[in-house]
C-alpha positions as a Python dict, from the first residue, in 0.01 Angstrom:
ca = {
    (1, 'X'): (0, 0, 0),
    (2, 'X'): (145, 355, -92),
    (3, 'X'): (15, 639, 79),
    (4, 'X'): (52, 999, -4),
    (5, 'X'): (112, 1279, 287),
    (6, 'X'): (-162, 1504, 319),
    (7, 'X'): (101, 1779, 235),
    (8, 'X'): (281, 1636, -83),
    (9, 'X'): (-20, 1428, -252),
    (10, 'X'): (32, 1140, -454),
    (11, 'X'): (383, 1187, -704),
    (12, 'X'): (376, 1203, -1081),
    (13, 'X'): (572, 937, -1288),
    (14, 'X'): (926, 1108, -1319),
    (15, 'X'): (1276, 952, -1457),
    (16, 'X'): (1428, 1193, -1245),
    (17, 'X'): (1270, 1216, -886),
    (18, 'X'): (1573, 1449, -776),
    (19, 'X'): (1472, 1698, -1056),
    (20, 'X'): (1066, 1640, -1077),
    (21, 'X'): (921, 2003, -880),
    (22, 'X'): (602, 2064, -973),
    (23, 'X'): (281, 2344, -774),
    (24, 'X'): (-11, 2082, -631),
    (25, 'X'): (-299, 2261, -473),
    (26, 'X'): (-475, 2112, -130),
    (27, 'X'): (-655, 2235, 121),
    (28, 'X'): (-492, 2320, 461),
    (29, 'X'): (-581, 2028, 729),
    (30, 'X'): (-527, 2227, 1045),
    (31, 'X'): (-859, 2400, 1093),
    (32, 'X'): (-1221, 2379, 994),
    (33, 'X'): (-1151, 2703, 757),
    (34, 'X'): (-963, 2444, 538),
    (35, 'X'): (-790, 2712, 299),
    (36, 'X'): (-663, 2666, -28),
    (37, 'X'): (-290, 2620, -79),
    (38, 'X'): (-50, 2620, -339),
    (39, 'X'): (251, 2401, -307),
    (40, 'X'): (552, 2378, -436),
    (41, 'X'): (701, 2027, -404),
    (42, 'X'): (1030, 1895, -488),
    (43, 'X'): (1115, 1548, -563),
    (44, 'X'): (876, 1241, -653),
    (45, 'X'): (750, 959, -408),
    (46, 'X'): (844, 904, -18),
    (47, 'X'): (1196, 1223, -102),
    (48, 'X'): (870, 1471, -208),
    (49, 'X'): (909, 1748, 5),
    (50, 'X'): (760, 2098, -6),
    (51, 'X'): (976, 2347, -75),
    (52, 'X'): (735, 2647, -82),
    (53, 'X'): (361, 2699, 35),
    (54, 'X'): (177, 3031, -132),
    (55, 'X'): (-204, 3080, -41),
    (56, 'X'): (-411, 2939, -369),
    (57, 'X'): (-546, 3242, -554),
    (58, 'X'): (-813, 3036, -741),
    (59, 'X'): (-972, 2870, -452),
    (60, 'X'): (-1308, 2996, -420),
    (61, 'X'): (-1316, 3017, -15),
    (62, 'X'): (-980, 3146, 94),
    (63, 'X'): (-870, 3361, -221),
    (64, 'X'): (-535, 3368, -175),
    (65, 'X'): (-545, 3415, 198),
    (66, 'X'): (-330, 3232, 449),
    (67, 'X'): (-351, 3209, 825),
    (68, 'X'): (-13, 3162, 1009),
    (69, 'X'): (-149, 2813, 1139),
    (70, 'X'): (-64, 2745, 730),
    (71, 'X'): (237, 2980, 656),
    (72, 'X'): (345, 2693, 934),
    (73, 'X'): (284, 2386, 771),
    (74, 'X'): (634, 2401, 619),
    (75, 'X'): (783, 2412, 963),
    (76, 'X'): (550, 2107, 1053),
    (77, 'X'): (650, 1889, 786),
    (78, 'X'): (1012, 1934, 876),
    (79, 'X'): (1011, 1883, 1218),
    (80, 'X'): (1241, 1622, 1336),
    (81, 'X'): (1046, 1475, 1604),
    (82, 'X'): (712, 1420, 1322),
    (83, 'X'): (616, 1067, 1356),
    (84, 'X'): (667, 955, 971),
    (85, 'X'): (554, 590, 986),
    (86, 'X'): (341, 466, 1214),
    (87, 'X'): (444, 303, 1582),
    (88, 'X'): (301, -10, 1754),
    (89, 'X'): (309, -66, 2084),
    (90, 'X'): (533, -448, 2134),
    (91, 'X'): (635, -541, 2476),
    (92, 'X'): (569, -214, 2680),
    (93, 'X'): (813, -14, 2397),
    (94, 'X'): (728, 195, 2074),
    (95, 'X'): (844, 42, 1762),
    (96, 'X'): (806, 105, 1406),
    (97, 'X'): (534, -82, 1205),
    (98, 'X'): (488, -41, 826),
    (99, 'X'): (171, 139, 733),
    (100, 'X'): (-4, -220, 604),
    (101, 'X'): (82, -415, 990),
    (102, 'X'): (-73, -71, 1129),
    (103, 'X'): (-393, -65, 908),
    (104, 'X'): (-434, -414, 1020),
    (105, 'X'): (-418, -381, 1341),
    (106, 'X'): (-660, -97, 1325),
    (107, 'X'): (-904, -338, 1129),
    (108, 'X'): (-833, -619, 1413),
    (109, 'X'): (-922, -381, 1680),
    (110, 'X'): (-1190, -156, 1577),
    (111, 'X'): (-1487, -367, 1534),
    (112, 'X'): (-1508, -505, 1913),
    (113, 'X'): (-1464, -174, 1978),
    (114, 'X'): (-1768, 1, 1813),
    (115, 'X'): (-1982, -313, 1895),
    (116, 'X'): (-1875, -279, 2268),
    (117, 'X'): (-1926, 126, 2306),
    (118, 'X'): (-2129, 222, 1996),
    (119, 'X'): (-2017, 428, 1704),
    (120, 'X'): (-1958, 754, 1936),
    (121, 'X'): (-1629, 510, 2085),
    (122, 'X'): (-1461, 666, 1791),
    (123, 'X'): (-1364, 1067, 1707),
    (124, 'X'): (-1108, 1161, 1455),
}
């Protein structure tokens, strides 16, 4: 399974990943306002990384507009303590999992769940 960050989105087909920059647009995930955004992002696959964020002129809500919540997002995606795979819990530690061992476990564990507490057990 091959999952996109919210910030980069999924990469185009590129010989040269080192090379490939291209502007995606998304919405900003950090509020209910969810602005439009223009990225700039460098590099193709799991090296993408954004290299510039602009407000997105064409979306229809925000107009161009950016809170500082989103001039921020650049500083969130580089911070080096930003969980960047997922961690299981194995033997009273935190270890790495890959994304596919972590969506299982969420399948294993969520249905006894909602049928034990109802669908309101569950908020994201």
């Amino acid at each position: 399974m091959t999952l996109a960050t919210p910030l980069a989105g999924p990469a185009p087909r590129a010989t040269d990943a080192a090379v490939a920059t291209r502007i995606v647009q998304r919405i900003c995930p950090l509020c209910e306002a969810c602005c439009g955004l223009s990225l700039t992002v460098s590099g193709t696959g799991a090296q993408a990384r954004v290299v510039a964020i602009r407000g997105d002129e064409q979306d229809v809500f925000s107009r161009g507009y950016l809170c500082p919540k989103a001039v921020a997002l650049k500083d969130l995606e580089d911070d080096p303590d930003r969980l960047r795979q997922p961690l299981a819990k194995r033997e009273g530690r935190f270890v790495e999992a890959t994304w596919d061992e972590a969506y299982a476990e969420i399948a294993r564990r969520l249905p006894p769940l909602l049928a034990r507490h109802g669908r309101d057990a569950l908020a994201f």
